[in-house]
PDB file of C-alpha atoms in Angstrom:
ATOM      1  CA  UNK A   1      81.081  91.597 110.847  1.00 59.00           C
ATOM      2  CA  UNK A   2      84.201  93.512 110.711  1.00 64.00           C
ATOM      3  CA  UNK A   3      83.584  95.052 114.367  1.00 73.00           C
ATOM      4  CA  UNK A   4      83.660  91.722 115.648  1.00 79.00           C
ATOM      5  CA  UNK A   5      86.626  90.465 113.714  1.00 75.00           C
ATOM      6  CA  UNK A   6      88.863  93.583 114.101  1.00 78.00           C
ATOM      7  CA  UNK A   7      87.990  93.986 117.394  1.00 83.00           C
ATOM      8  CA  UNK A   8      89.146  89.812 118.346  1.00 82.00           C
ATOM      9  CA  UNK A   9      92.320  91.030 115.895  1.00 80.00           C
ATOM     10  CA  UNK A  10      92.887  93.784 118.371  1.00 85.00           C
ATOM     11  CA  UNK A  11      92.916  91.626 121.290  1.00 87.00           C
ATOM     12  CA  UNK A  12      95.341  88.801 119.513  1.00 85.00           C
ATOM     13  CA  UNK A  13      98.177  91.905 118.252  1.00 85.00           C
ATOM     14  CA  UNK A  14      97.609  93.188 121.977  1.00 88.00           C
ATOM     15  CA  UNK A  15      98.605  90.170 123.673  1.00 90.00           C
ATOM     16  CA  UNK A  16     101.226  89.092 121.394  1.00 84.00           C
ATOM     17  CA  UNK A  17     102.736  92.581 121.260  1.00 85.00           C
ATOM     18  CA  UNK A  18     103.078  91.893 125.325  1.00 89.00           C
ATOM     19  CA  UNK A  19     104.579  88.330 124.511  1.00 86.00           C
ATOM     20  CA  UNK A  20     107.219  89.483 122.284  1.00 83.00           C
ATOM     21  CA  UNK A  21     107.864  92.402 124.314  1.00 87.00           C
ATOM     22  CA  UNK A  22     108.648  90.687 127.471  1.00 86.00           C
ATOM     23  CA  UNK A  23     110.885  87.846 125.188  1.00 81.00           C
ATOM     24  CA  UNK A  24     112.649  90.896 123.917  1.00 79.00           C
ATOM     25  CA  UNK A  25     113.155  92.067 127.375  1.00 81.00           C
ATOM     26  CA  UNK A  26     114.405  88.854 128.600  1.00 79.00           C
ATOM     27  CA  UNK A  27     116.532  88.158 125.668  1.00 76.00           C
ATOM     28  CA  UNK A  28     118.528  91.266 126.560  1.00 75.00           C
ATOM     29  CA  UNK A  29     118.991  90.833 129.894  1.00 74.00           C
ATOM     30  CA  UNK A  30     120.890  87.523 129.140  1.00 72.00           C
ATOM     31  CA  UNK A  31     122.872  89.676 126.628  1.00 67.00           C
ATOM     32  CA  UNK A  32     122.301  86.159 124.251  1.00 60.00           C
ATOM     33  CA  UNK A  33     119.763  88.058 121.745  1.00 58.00           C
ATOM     34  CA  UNK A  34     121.359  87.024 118.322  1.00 65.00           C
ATOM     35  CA  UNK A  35     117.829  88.201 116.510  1.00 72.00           C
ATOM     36  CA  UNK A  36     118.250  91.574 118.216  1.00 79.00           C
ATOM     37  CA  UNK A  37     117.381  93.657 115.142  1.00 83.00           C
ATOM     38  CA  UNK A  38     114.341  91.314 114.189  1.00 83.00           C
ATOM     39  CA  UNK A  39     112.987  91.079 117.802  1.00 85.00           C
ATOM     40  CA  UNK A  40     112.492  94.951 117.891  1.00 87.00           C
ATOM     41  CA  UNK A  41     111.236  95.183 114.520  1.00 90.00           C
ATOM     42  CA  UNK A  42     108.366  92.244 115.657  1.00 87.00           C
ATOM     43  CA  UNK A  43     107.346  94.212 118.380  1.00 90.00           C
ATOM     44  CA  UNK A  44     107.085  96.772 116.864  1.00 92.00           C
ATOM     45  CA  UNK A  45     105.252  95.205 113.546  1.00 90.00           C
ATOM     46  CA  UNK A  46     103.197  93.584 115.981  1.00 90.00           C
ATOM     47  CA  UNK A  47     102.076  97.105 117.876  1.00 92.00           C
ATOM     48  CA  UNK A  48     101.364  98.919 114.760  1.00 92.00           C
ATOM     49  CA  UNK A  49      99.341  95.870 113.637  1.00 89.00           C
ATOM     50  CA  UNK A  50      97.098  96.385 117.029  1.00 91.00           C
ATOM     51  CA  UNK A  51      96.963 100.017 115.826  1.00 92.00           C
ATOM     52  CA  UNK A  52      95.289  99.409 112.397  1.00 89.00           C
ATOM     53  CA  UNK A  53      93.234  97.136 114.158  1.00 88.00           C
ATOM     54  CA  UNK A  54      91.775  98.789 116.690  1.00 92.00           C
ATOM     55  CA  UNK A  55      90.974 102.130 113.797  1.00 90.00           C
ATOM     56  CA  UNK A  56      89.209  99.424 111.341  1.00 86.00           C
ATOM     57  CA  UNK A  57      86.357  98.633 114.302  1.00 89.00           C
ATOM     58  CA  UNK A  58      83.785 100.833 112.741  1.00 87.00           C
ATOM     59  CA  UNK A  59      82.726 102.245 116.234  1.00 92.00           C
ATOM     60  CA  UNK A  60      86.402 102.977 117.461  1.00 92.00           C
ATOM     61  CA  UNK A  61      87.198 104.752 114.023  1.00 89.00           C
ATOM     62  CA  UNK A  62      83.735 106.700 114.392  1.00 90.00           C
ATOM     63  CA  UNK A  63      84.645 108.084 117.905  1.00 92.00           C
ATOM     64  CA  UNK A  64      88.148 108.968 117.014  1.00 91.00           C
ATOM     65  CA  UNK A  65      87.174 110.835 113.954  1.00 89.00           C
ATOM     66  CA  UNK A  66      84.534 112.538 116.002  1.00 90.00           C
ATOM     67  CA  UNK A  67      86.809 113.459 118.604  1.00 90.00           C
ATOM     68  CA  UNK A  68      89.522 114.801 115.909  1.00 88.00           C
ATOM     69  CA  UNK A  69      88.870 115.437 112.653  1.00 87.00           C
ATOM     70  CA  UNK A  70      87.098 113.674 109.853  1.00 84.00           C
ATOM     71  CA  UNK A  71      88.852 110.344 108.121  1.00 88.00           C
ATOM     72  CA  UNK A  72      91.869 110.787 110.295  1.00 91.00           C
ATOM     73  CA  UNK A  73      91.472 107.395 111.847  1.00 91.00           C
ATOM     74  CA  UNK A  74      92.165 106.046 108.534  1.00 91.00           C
ATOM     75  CA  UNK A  75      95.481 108.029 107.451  1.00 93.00           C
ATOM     76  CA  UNK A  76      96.521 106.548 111.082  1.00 94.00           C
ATOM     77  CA  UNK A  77      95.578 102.812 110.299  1.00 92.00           C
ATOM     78  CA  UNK A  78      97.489 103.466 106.481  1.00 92.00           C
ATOM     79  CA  UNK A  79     100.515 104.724 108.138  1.00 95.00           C
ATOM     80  CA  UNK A  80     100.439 102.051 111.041  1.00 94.00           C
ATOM     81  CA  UNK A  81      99.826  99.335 107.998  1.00 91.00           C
ATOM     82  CA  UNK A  82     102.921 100.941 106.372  1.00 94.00           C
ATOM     83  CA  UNK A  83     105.125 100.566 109.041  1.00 94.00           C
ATOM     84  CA  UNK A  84     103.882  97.130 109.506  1.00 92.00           C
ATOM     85  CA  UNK A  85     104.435  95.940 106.897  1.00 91.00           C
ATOM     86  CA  UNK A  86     108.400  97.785 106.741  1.00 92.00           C
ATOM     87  CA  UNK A  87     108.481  96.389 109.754  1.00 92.00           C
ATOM     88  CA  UNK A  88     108.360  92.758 108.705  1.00 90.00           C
ATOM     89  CA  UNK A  89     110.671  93.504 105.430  1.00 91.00           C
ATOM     90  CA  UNK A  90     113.325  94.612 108.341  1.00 91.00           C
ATOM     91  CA  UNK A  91     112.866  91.026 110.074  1.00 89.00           C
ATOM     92  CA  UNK A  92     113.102  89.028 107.471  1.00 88.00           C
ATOM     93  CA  UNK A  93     115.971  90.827 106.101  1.00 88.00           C
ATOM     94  CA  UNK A  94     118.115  90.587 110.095  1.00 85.00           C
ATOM     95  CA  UNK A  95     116.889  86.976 109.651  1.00 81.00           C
ATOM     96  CA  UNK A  96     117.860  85.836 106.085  1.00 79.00           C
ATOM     97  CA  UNK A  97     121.638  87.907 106.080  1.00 77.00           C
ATOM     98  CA  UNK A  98     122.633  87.883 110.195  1.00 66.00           C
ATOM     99  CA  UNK A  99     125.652  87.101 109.199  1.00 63.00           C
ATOM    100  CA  UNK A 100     126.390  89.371 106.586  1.00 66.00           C
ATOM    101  CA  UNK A 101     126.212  93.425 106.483  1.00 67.00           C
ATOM    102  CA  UNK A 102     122.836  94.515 105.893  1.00 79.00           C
ATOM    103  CA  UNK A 103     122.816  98.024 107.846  1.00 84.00           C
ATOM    104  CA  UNK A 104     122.171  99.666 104.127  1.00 87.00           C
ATOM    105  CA  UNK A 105     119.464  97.418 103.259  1.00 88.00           C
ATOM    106  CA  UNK A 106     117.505  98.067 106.830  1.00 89.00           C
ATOM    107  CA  UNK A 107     118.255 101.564 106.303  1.00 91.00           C
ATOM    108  CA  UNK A 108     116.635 101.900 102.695  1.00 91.00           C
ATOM    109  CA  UNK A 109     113.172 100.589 104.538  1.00 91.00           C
ATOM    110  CA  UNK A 110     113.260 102.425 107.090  1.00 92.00           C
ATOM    111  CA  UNK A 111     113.527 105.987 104.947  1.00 93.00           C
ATOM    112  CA  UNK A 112     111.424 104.415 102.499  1.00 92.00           C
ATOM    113  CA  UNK A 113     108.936 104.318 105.492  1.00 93.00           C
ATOM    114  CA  UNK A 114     109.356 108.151 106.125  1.00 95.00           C
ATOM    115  CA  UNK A 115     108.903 108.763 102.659  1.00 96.00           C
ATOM    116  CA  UNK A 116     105.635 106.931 102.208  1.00 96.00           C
ATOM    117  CA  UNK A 117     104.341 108.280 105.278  1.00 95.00           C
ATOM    118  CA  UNK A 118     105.370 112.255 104.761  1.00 96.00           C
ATOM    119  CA  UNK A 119     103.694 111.586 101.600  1.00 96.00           C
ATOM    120  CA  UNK A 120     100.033 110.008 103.011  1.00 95.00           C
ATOM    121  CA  UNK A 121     100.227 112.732 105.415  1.00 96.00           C
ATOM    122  CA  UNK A 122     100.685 115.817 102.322  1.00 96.00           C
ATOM    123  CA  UNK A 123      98.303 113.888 100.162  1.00 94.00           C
ATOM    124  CA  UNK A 124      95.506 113.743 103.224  1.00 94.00           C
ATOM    125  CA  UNK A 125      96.216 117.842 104.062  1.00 92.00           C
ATOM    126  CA  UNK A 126      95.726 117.952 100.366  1.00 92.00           C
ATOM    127  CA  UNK A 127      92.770 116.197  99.781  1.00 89.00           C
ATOM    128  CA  UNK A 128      91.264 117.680 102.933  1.00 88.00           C
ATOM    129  CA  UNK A 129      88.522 114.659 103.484  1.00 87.00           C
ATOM    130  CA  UNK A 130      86.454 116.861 106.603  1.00 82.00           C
ATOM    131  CA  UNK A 131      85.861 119.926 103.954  1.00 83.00           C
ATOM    132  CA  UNK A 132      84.623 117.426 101.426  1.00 79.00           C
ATOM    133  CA  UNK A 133      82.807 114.931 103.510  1.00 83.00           C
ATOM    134  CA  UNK A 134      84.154 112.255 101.533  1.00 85.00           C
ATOM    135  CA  UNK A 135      85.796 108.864 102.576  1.00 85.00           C
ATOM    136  CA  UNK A 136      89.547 107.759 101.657  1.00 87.00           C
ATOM    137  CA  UNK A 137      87.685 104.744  99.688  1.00 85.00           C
ATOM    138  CA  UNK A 138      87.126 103.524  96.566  1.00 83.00           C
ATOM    139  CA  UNK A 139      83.582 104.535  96.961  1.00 84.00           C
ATOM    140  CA  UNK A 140      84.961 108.111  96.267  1.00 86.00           C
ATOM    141  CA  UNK A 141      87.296 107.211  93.306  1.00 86.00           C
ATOM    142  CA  UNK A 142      85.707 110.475  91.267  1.00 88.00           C
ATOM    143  CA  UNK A 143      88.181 112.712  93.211  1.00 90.00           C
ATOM    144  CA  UNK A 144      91.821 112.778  92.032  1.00 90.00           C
ATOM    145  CA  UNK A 145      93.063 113.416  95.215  1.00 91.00           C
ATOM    146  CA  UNK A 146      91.980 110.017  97.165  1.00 92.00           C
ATOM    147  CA  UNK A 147      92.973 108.507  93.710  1.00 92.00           C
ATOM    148  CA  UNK A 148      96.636 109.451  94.485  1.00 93.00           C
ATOM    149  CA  UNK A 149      96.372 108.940  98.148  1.00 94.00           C
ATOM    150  CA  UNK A 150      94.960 105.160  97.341  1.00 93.00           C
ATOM    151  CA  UNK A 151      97.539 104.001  94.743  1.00 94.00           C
ATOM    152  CA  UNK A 152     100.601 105.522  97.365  1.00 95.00           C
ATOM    153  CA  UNK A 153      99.435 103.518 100.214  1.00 94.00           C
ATOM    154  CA  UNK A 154      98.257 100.727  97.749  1.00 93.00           C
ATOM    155  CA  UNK A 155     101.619 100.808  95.604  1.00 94.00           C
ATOM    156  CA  UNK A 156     103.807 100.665  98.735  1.00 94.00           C
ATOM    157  CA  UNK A 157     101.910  97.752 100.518  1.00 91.00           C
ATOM    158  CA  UNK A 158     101.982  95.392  96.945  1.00 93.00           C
ATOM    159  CA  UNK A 159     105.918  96.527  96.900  1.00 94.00           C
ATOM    160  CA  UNK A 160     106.103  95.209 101.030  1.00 93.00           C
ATOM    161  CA  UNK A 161     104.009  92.526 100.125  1.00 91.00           C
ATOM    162  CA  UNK A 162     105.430  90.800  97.163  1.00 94.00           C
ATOM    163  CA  UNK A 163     108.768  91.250  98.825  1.00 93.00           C
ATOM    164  CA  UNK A 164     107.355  90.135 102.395  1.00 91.00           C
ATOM    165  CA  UNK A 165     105.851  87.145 100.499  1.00 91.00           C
ATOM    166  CA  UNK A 166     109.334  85.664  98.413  1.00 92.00           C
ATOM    167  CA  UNK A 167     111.554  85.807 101.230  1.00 90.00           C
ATOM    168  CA  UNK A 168     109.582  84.267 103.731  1.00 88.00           C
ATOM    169  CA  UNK A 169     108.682  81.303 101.333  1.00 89.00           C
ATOM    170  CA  UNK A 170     112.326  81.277 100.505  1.00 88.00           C
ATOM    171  CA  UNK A 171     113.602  81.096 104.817  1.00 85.00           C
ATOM    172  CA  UNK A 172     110.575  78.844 105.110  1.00 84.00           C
ATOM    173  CA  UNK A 173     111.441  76.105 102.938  1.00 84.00           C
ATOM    174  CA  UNK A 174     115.191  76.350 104.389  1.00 77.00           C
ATOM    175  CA  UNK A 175     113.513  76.472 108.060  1.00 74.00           C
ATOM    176  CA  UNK A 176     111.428  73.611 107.650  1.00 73.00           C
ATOM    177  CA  UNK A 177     114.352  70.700 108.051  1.00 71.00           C
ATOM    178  CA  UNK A 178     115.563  72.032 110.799  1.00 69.00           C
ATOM    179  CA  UNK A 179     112.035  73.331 112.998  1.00 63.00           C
ATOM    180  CA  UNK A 180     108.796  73.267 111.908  1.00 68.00           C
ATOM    181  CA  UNK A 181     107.480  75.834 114.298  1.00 70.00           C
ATOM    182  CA  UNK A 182     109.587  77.905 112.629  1.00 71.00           C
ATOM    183  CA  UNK A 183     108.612  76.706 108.888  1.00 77.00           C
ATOM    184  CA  UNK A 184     105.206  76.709 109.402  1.00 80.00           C
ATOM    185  CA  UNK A 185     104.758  80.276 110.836  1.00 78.00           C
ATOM    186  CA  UNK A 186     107.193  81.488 108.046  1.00 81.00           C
ATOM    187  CA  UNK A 187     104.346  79.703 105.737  1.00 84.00           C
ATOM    188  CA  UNK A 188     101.769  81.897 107.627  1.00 84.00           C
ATOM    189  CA  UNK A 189     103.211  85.181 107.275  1.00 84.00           C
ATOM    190  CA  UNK A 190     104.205  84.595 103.570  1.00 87.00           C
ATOM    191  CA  UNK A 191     100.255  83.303 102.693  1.00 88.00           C
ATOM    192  CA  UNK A 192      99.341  86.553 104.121  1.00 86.00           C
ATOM    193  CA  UNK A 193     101.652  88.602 102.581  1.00 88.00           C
ATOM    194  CA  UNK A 194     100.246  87.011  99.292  1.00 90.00           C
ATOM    195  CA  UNK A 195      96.298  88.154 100.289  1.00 88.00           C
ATOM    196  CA  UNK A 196      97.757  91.614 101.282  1.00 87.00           C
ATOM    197  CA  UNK A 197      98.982  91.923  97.444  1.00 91.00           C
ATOM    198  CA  UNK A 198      96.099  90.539  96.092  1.00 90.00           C
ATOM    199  CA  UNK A 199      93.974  93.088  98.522  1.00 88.00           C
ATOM    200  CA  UNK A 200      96.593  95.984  96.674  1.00 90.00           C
ATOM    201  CA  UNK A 201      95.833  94.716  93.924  1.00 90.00           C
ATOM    202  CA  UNK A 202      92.500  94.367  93.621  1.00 88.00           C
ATOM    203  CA  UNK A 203      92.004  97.873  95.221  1.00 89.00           C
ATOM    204  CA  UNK A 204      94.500  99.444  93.099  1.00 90.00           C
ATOM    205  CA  UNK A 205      93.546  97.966  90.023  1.00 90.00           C
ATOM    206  CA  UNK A 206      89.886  99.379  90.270  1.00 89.00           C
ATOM    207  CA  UNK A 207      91.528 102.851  90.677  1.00 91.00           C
ATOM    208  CA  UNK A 208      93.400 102.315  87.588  1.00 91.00           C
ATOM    209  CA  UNK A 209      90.343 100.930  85.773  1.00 89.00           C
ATOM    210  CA  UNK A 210      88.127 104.238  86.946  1.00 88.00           C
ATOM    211  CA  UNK A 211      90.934 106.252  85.363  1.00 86.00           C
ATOM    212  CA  UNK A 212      90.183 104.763  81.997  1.00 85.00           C
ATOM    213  CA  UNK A 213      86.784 104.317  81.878  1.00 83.00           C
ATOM    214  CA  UNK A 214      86.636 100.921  82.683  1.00 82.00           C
ATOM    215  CA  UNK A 215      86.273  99.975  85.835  1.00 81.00           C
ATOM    216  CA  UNK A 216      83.954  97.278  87.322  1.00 80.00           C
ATOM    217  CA  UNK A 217      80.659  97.651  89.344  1.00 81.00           C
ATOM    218  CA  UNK A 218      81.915  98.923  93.079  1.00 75.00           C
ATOM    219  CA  UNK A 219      79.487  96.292  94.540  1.00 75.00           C
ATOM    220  CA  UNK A 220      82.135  94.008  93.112  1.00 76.00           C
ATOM    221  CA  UNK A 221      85.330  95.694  94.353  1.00 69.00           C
ATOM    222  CA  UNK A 222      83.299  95.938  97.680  1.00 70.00           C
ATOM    223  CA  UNK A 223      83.010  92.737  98.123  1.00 71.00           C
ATOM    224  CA  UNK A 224      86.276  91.540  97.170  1.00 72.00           C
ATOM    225  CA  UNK A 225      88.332  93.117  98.746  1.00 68.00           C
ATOM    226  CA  UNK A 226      87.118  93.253 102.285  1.00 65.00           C
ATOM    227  CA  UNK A 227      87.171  89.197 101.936  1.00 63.00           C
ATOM    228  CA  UNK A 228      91.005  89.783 100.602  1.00 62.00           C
ATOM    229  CA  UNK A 229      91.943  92.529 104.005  1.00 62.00           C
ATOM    230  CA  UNK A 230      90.909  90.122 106.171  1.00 53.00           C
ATOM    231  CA  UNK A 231      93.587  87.523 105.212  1.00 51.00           C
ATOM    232  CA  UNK A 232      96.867  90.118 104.663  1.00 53.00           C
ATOM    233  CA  UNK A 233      99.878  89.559 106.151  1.00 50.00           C
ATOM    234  CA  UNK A 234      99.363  87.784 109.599  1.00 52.00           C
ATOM    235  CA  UNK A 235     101.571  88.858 112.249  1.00 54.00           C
ATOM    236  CA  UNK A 236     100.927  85.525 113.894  1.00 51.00           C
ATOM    237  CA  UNK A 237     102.946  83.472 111.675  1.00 52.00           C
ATOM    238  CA  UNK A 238     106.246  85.356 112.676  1.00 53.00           C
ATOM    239  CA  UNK A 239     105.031  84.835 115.913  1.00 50.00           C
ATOM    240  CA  UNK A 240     105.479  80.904 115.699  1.00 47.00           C
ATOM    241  CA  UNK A 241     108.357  81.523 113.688  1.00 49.00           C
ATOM    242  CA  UNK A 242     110.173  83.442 116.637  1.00 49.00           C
ATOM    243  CA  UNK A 243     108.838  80.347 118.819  1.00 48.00           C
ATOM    244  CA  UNK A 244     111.049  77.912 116.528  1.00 47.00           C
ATOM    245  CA  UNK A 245     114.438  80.503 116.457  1.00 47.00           C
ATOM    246  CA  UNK A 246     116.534  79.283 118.938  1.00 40.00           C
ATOM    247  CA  UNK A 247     117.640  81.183 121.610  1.00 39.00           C
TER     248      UNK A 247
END
């Protein structure tokens, strides 16, 4: 199933990557763009979303790691997921302090970014997954090194998440009174930031279990989880949220 449901995914981030593109554009052009910050960072969120999901179709992710170099598809989907999910932290923040200074706080995410993703890329080098033959998975939890590269990318996405999650609940229960559309796909994207945390969780935790000696069967974790990535954070809920921003 998840060839099918990554690959519609791909095709939904595609087309509203080209819808909030050409609003950005327009916006501009009438030099009225009062969301400028938080327009860029959607289209952006919303490109590196079409990223990941294009490299989680099994047969895509197959070809490019054929054509490159083993499990490199993945590292790419971590670090697009990454800047996804910075992506939406630097939205929410343009959109919950416009009217305040908030350069310092944008800035923080965006280095934060850097940092996580200088780090995935050291820790892959590192762990050198085409010398082992081994999968950046739970499935290979036994070796320290996709251990470390797990609970980064894991640690950093429950961080996003969680933060993703509380202010969008917070601007959507202030948004609702005054538009719905932009209420309700605040609502969206703050539901999905709460799966993606649960998905951190629930992959990090087993991590943390296999380091003591107590982890739970992997048929369990495998099941789990996929159900959980399927339902992260939704770029399509600050899609309707734009819709309700006014002009």
């Amino acid at each position: 199933m998840d060839g099918p449901i990554f690959g519609l995914c791909s095709v939904l981030t595609l087309l509203s990557t080209a819808i909030a593109l050409s609003r950005a554009v327009a916006q501009r052009r009438r030099n009225s763009d009062y969301f400028r910050v938080a327009r860029r960072a959607h289209v952006l969120a919303l490109a590196s979303s079409f990223v990941g999901s294009v490299l989680a179709i099994p047969t895509v992710a197959e070809v490019a790691d054929r054509a490159t170099m083993a499990e490199l598809s993945s590292l790419v989907s971590d670090i697009a997921a990454v800047i996804f999910c910075a992506s939406l932290q630097v939205l929410i923040i343009d959109w919950e302090y416009r009217e305040l200074p908030h350069d310092v706080s944008i800035a923080c995410r965006i280095g934060f970014v850097v940092v996580v993703s200088g780090l995935l890329i050291w820790q892959f080098r590192r762990t050198d997954p085409s010398r082992l033959n081994l999968d950046l998975s739970t499935s290979y939890a036994q070796i320290h090194g996709v251990r470390t590269y797990m609970l980064t990318y894991l640690g950093f996405f429950a961080a996003a998440g969680a933060e993703v999650a509380v202010r969008a609940a917070k601007l959507a229960r202030g948004a609702w009174e005054r538009g719905r559309a932009a209420g309700t796909g605040l609502a969206v994207a703050a539901a999905g930031a709460a799966f993606g945390v649960l998905y951190a969780v629930s992959r990090g935790g087993y991590i943390l279990a296999y380091e003591s000696g107590h982890a739970w069967p992997l048929t369990l974790d495998n099941v789990i989880s996929p159900a959980l990535v399927r339902h992260r954070v939704d770029p399509s809920g600050v899609q309707v949220a734009l819709s309700g921003v006014p002009s």
